Short mmCIF file of C-alpha atoms in Angstrom, two decimals:
data_model
loop_
_atom_site.label_atom_id
_atom_site.label_comp_id
_atom_site.label_asym_id
_atom_site.label_seq_id
_atom_site.Cartn_x
_atom_site.Cartn_y
_atom_site.Cartn_z
CA MET A 1 -6.62 3.66 17.70
CA ARG A 2 -9.70 5.33 15.30
CA LEU A 3 -9.82 8.49 14.01
CA VAL A 4 -13.89 8.77 12.89
CA SER A 5 -14.86 10.66 9.64
CA GLY A 6 -13.89 12.25 7.18
CA PHE A 7 -10.57 12.59 8.30
CA ALA A 8 -10.15 9.03 9.77
CA LEU A 9 -8.56 6.09 11.51
CA LEU A 10 -9.77 3.08 11.94
CA ALA A 11 -8.28 0.70 14.33
CA ALA A 12 -8.60 -3.32 14.77
CA ALA A 13 -11.67 -3.89 16.59
CA ALA A 14 -9.09 -5.75 19.32
CA SER A 15 -7.66 -2.03 19.94
CA PRO A 16 -9.25 -0.04 22.45
CA ALA A 17 -11.20 3.14 19.83
CA ILE A 18 -9.79 6.73 20.37
CA ALA A 19 -10.78 9.53 18.98
CA PHE A 20 -9.63 11.18 16.49
CA THR A 21 -11.22 14.83 16.00
CA PRO A 22 -10.81 17.12 17.37
CA ALA A 23 -13.69 18.97 17.62
CA ALA A 24 -12.76 22.55 18.01
CA ARG A 25 -10.90 21.65 15.13
CA VAL A 26 -12.54 19.57 12.64
CA ASN A 27 -15.70 19.06 11.27
CA THR A 28 -17.43 17.53 8.78
CA TRP A 29 -18.10 18.52 5.03
CA GLY A 30 -18.75 15.44 2.60
CA SER A 31 -15.65 13.75 1.94
CA SER A 32 -13.58 16.17 2.65
CA THR A 33 -12.68 17.93 6.07
CA SER A 34 -12.63 21.42 7.03
CA LEU A 35 -10.38 22.95 8.61
CA GLN A 36 -11.12 26.48 11.00
CA SER A 37 -8.15 27.64 9.74
CA THR A 38 -8.16 31.04 6.97
CA VAL A 39 -7.37 30.14 3.04
CA GLU A 40 -5.81 33.23 1.11
CA ALA A 41 -7.49 34.49 -1.88
CA VAL A 42 -4.78 31.85 -4.70
CA SER A 43 -3.70 33.67 -8.11
CA GLY A 44 -3.91 30.79 -11.53
CA ALA A 45 -0.35 32.69 -12.41
CA GLU A 46 0.64 32.63 -9.01
CA ILE A 47 -0.04 28.64 -8.94
CA LYS A 48 1.19 28.07 -12.18
CA ALA A 49 4.34 30.07 -11.54
CA LYS A 50 5.06 27.53 -8.48
CA TYR A 51 4.47 24.55 -10.43
CA ASP A 52 6.77 25.53 -13.23
CA ALA A 53 9.53 26.31 -10.63
CA ALA A 54 9.17 22.81 -8.68
CA LEU A 55 8.73 21.10 -11.76
CA GLU A 56 11.88 22.15 -12.67
CA LYS A 57 13.36 20.70 -9.49
CA MET A 58 11.30 17.35 -10.50
CA LYS A 59 13.44 17.37 -13.55
CA ALA A 60 16.87 18.11 -12.39
CA LYS A 61 16.46 14.53 -9.99
CA ASP A 62 15.04 12.71 -12.90
CA SER A 63 18.42 13.82 -14.17
CA SER A 64 19.99 12.16 -11.23
CA SER A 65 18.11 8.48 -12.04
CA ALA A 66 21.07 5.57 -13.12
CA ALA A 67 21.33 3.73 -15.45
CA LEU A 68 21.22 -0.04 -15.23
CA SER A 69 22.43 -3.20 -17.34
CA LYS A 70 20.96 -5.87 -17.68
CA ASP A 71 23.83 -8.12 -15.17
CA ASP A 72 22.07 -4.80 -12.72
CA LEU A 73 18.74 -5.56 -12.86
CA LYS A 74 17.28 -8.21 -10.18
CA ILE A 75 15.09 -10.40 -11.96
CA VAL A 76 12.13 -12.33 -9.29
CA TYR A 77 10.27 -13.58 -12.78
CA GLU A 78 9.95 -14.41 -16.23
CA ASP A 79 8.53 -15.79 -18.57
CA GLU A 80 7.30 -15.36 -22.27
CA HIS A 81 4.62 -12.60 -21.17
CA ILE A 82 5.48 -11.40 -18.03
CA VAL A 83 8.75 -9.88 -16.11
CA VAL A 84 8.76 -9.12 -12.67
CA VAL A 85 11.55 -6.90 -10.93
CA ASP A 86 13.05 -5.61 -8.16
CA LYS A 87 13.85 -2.09 -8.28
CA PRO A 88 16.32 -0.02 -6.08
CA SER A 89 15.73 2.84 -5.32
CA GLY A 90 16.74 5.75 -7.00
CA VAL A 91 16.13 5.22 -10.83
CA LEU A 92 13.19 6.07 -12.87
CA THR A 93 10.57 3.06 -13.33
CA VAL A 94 9.83 5.32 -16.97
CA SER A 95 12.15 7.74 -18.19
CA GLY A 96 10.33 11.05 -19.00
CA LYS A 97 10.26 13.51 -21.81
CA ASP A 98 14.11 13.93 -21.09
CA GLY A 99 14.85 10.00 -21.35
CA SER A 100 16.96 9.61 -18.39
CA PRO A 101 17.62 6.35 -17.72
CA SER A 102 15.15 3.69 -16.43
CA LEU A 103 14.15 0.58 -15.77
CA ALA A 104 11.69 -0.03 -17.92
CA GLY A 105 14.29 0.90 -20.61
CA ALA A 106 16.91 -1.82 -19.55
CA VAL A 107 13.71 -4.66 -19.18
CA PHE A 108 13.47 -3.38 -22.35
CA ASP A 109 16.86 -3.54 -23.36
CA ALA A 110 17.07 -6.72 -21.71
CA PHE A 111 14.05 -8.83 -22.90
CA GLY A 112 12.39 -7.52 -25.27
CA SER A 113 9.00 -6.43 -25.89
CA GLU A 114 6.20 -6.99 -28.67
CA GLY A 115 5.33 -4.50 -28.38
CA GLY A 116 8.34 -2.54 -29.35
CA SER A 117 8.31 0.22 -27.06
CA ALA A 118 9.63 0.18 -22.91
CA ASP A 119 6.14 1.80 -22.84
CA LYS A 120 4.61 -0.97 -23.93
CA MET A 121 5.64 -3.05 -20.67
CA VAL A 122 4.72 -0.26 -18.07
CA SER A 123 0.84 -1.04 -15.72
CA HIS A 124 2.20 0.22 -12.72
CA ARG A 125 5.05 2.16 -10.89
CA LEU A 126 7.53 3.10 -8.59
CA GLY A 127 8.78 6.22 -8.10
CA MET A 128 11.85 7.23 -8.45
CA ASP A 129 13.23 6.99 -4.86
CA THR A 130 10.80 3.82 -3.60
CA SER A 131 12.13 0.27 -3.94
CA GLY A 132 10.56 -2.95 -4.80
CA LEU A 133 8.51 -5.55 -7.27
CA VAL A 134 7.11 -3.96 -10.08
CA VAL A 135 5.83 -6.68 -12.46
CA PHE A 136 6.08 -5.42 -17.15
CA ALA A 137 4.90 -6.20 -19.99
CA ARG A 138 6.54 -8.64 -22.72
CA THR A 139 3.23 -8.84 -25.09
CA MET A 140 -0.09 -6.89 -25.23
CA ALA A 141 -2.13 -9.71 -24.98
CA ALA A 142 0.18 -8.55 -20.60
CA LEU A 143 -0.64 -5.63 -21.04
CA ARG A 144 -4.69 -5.51 -21.27
CA GLY A 145 -4.50 -7.60 -18.81
CA MET A 146 -1.99 -6.50 -15.89
CA ASN A 147 -3.99 -2.96 -16.96
CA THR A 148 -7.66 -4.27 -15.77
CA MET A 149 -6.00 -6.33 -13.27
CA PHE A 150 -4.43 -2.47 -11.47
CA ARG A 151 -7.50 -0.58 -12.82
CA THR A 152 -10.40 -2.82 -10.96
CA ARG A 153 -7.64 -3.27 -7.84
CA LYS A 154 -7.50 -6.82 -8.21
CA VAL A 155 -3.37 -6.63 -7.27
CA THR A 156 -2.15 -6.64 -4.04
CA ARG A 157 0.74 -5.38 -2.93
CA THR A 158 1.88 -4.32 0.28
CA TYR A 159 5.01 -2.12 0.58
CA GLU A 160 7.68 -1.65 4.35
CA ALA A 161 8.07 1.40 5.28
CA LEU A 162 10.46 2.95 8.93
CA VAL A 163 8.71 5.51 9.85
CA CYS A 164 9.61 8.37 12.58
CA GLY A 165 8.09 7.84 16.34
CA HIS A 166 6.79 4.91 17.68
CA VAL A 167 2.99 3.87 16.47
CA GLU A 168 1.24 2.98 19.51
CA ALA A 169 -1.55 0.80 18.08
CA ASP A 170 -0.78 -2.97 16.05
CA GLU A 171 -3.09 -2.36 13.04
CA GLY A 172 -5.28 0.25 11.49
CA VAL A 173 -6.75 1.97 8.83
CA ILE A 174 -5.74 5.54 7.88
CA ASP A 175 -9.01 6.70 5.78
CA MET A 176 -8.46 10.90 4.91
CA PRO A 177 -9.17 12.12 0.76
CA LEU A 178 -6.80 13.99 -0.58
CA MET A 179 -6.58 16.58 -3.22
CA ARG A 180 -3.59 17.72 -5.13
CA ASP A 181 -2.01 20.85 -3.05
CA TYR A 182 -2.73 24.24 -5.07
CA GLU A 183 0.43 26.40 -2.37
CA PHE A 184 2.73 23.21 -3.35
CA PRO A 185 2.01 22.06 -6.89
CA PRO A 186 1.88 19.62 -7.81
CA TYR A 187 2.10 17.98 -4.73
CA MET A 188 -1.00 16.00 -2.72
CA ARG A 189 -2.34 17.06 0.71
CA VAL A 190 -5.15 16.36 2.97
CA SER A 191 -8.18 16.96 1.55
CA THR A 192 -10.58 20.01 3.67
CA ASP A 193 -13.34 22.44 1.75
CA GLU A 194 -11.61 25.83 2.86
CA HIS A 195 -8.79 24.74 -0.10
CA GLN A 196 -10.83 23.00 -2.41
CA ARG A 197 -13.22 26.41 -1.81
CA ALA A 198 -10.43 27.89 -2.10
CA LEU A 199 -10.42 26.50 -6.28
CA ILE A 200 -14.01 27.94 -7.34
CA GLY A 201 -12.98 30.16 -9.55
CA LEU A 202 -9.75 29.00 -11.32
CA ASP A 203 -9.08 27.72 -14.98
CA ALA A 204 -7.92 24.44 -15.45
CA GLU A 205 -5.81 26.00 -19.26
CA GLU A 206 -4.16 27.51 -16.53
CA VAL A 207 -3.72 25.06 -13.39
CA GLY A 208 -4.73 22.42 -15.26
CA LYS A 209 -8.20 20.11 -14.77
CA LYS A 210 -5.99 17.63 -12.32
CA LEU A 211 -5.54 19.75 -9.70
CA LEU A 212 -9.02 20.59 -9.66
CA GLU A 213 -10.17 17.56 -9.87
CA SER A 214 -13.01 16.89 -6.97
CA PRO A 215 -11.28 14.89 -3.69
CA LYS A 216 -10.45 11.37 -3.92
CA ASP A 217 -11.60 9.10 -0.54
CA SER A 218 -8.49 7.23 0.31
CA LEU A 219 -7.60 4.02 2.06
CA THR A 220 -4.24 2.99 3.72
CA LYS A 221 -4.44 -0.39 5.97
CA TYR A 222 -1.22 -0.36 7.90
CA SER A 223 0.70 -2.75 10.59
CA VAL A 224 3.11 -2.05 13.16
CA ILE A 225 6.24 -5.00 12.74
CA ALA A 226 8.04 -4.16 14.70
CA ARG A 227 8.82 -0.61 17.22
CA GLU A 228 12.75 0.10 16.37
CA GLU A 229 15.27 2.87 16.75
CA LEU A 230 17.32 4.79 13.72
CA GLY A 231 20.55 6.65 15.68
CA GLY A 232 18.77 6.31 19.02
CA HIS A 233 15.91 7.80 18.09
CA PRO A 234 12.42 5.55 18.04
CA VAL A 235 10.91 4.17 14.97
CA SER A 236 8.71 2.38 13.47
CA ARG A 237 8.40 -0.80 10.74
CA VAL A 238 5.33 -1.52 9.04
CA ALA A 239 3.66 -3.41 6.80
CA LEU A 240 1.15 -0.76 4.56
CA THR A 241 -1.46 -1.84 1.72
CA SER A 242 -2.88 1.89 -0.06
CA ILE A 243 -6.36 0.33 -0.85
CA SER A 244 -7.08 3.50 -3.09
CA GLY A 245 -3.87 3.80 -4.72
CA ARG A 246 -3.78 7.04 -5.16
CA THR A 247 -0.60 9.34 -5.73
CA HIS A 248 1.47 10.04 -3.17
CA GLN A 249 -1.01 7.58 -0.49
CA LEU A 250 1.26 6.08 1.66
CA ASN A 251 4.09 9.75 2.33
CA VAL A 252 0.58 11.23 2.71
CA HIS A 253 -1.77 9.77 4.69
CA CYS A 254 2.39 8.89 6.70
CA ALA A 255 2.52 12.77 7.59
CA ALA A 256 -0.60 13.51 7.81
CA PHE A 257 -0.82 10.44 10.50
CA GLY A 258 1.67 11.76 12.03
CA HIS A 259 5.00 9.70 11.78
CA PRO A 260 6.09 10.19 7.95
CA ILE A 261 8.52 8.32 6.18
CA VAL A 262 12.18 8.25 7.04
CA ALA A 263 13.98 9.73 5.13
CA ASP A 264 10.74 11.43 2.26
CA SER A 265 12.77 14.67 1.62
CA VAL A 266 9.14 15.87 -0.28
CA TYR A 267 6.37 14.73 1.98
CA GLY A 268 8.58 14.27 5.27
CA ILE A 269 10.52 17.21 7.38
CA ASN A 270 11.58 19.96 5.71
CA GLY A 271 10.47 18.68 2.38
CA GLU A 272 8.95 19.99 -1.51
CA ALA A 273 5.08 19.24 0.29
CA ALA A 274 3.09 20.43 2.64
CA ALA A 275 4.23 18.64 6.32
CA ASN A 276 2.36 17.45 8.19
CA GLY A 277 0.04 16.30 5.15
CA GLY A 278 -1.31 19.73 4.79
CA LEU A 279 -2.63 19.86 8.66
CA ASP A 280 -1.14 22.09 11.20
CA GLU A 281 0.50 20.83 13.70
CA ALA A 282 -1.90 21.44 16.45
CA THR A 283 -4.59 18.87 14.88
CA ILE A 284 -2.61 16.13 14.63
CA GLU A 285 -1.11 16.88 18.63
CA GLU A 286 -4.31 16.73 19.55
CA SER A 287 -5.76 14.10 17.96
CA ASN A 288 -2.40 11.73 18.24
CA SER A 289 -0.55 12.19 21.02
CA SER A 290 1.93 9.26 20.33
CA ARG A 291 2.94 10.93 16.94
CA ALA A 292 6.57 11.83 16.08
CA SER A 293 7.71 15.89 17.33
CA ALA A 294 8.78 18.09 14.89
CA GLU A 295 12.38 18.18 16.71
CA LEU A 296 11.82 14.22 16.90
CA GLN A 297 10.93 13.71 12.70
CA GLN A 298 14.21 16.21 13.01
CA GLN A 299 16.40 14.20 14.96
CA ILE A 300 15.80 11.03 12.09
CA ALA A 301 16.46 12.85 9.63
CA ASP A 302 19.85 13.70 10.77
CA ALA A 303 20.00 10.64 11.27
CA ALA A 304 18.74 9.14 8.15
CA SER A 305 20.82 11.55 5.84
CA ASP A 306 22.22 8.93 4.57
CA LYS A 307 20.22 7.06 3.79
CA SER A 308 16.57 6.32 0.79
CA MET A 309 13.40 6.74 1.44
CA CYS A 310 13.11 3.83 3.19
CA VAL A 311 10.15 2.81 1.82
CA HIS A 312 9.59 -0.67 -0.58
CA ALA A 313 7.51 -2.26 -2.35
CA LYS A 314 8.31 -5.57 -0.42
CA SER A 315 5.03 -8.52 -1.90
CA ILE A 316 2.70 -8.09 -5.11
CA SER A 317 0.18 -10.91 -5.83
CA PHE A 318 -2.09 -11.44 -8.87
CA GLU A 319 -3.82 -13.66 -11.09
CA HIS A 320 -1.21 -14.25 -14.39
CA PRO A 321 -2.71 -11.95 -16.92
CA VAL A 322 -2.71 -15.04 -19.82
CA THR A 323 -2.69 -18.19 -18.34
CA GLY A 324 -5.44 -16.79 -15.59
CA GLU A 325 -2.70 -18.62 -12.90
CA LYS A 326 -1.57 -17.01 -9.28
CA LEU A 327 1.54 -15.96 -8.79
CA SER A 328 2.44 -14.12 -5.36
CA PHE A 329 6.19 -12.23 -5.22
CA GLU A 330 8.05 -11.10 -1.68
CA SER A 331 11.63 -9.28 -1.59
CA ALA A 332 13.42 -8.05 1.02
CA SER A 333 13.91 -4.20 1.69
CA SER A 334 17.40 -3.42 2.26
CA PHE A 335 16.75 -0.96 5.45
#
């Protein structure tokens, strides 16, 4: 399949190219898309109120983060400079201001660090509901090296996920620019020119600088591992690689593609963020006939009600930040 212009899915050359840009609905404006819909005037005070309410919900969820002991830690690799840990779902990578239990805190308690704190071990993180591989630095040299590699995109990470419906193309690249969603702050959505224009005149001191940032080009590679069933409903097991590494990129891209991640309580059906990554259902239906319908998404959500979000940081490859040795690690998902 192929999504063209700012809202694009580029399939592998061996796959048939199918236009994914409904001319009646989408026009290209620079790096974002312009949807023919009415965007109401926005109020900075209203955005701030929504943000504060969402933040309270997020804090409440963070407080439920599971506490881990040294024996609970699944260590994949360790040396004097780094520790690679297989993180379980339901645990924060890093504690917030409320000091909720976190993986970083457990790793620091178990191994210590030259920097003297858990924060001085962290070069990247996974969301609380995401399981998988995380690298922690034990020395400042390792921390500097890992930070540089992540900043310059010299770390390769692949995620495994279950998504709703059977994805038609075997592989491809999802290319959709992302922005902060003022209608559902602080979450993300596919960027549109109308939604960008609605931000004109807002005060950064009132709504925050991040909300007013320019849209970010975002690329996600995917390949279908298997087409399966969950509770008798079609799902696809996919490998996902975030080329650009934007906030919540995999979640938004999968939702806007029409195949949200199974058990995603934020970007999935009836989630906290805008449905379909911010795109209307008619646009996705017209562009991707194999998309998972809202009815199917709800059926899968009901079947997966006892599951954590089905996304796992399966593999990570990088050069050792101190020795330069090439390292590659992999872990199996629990779903």
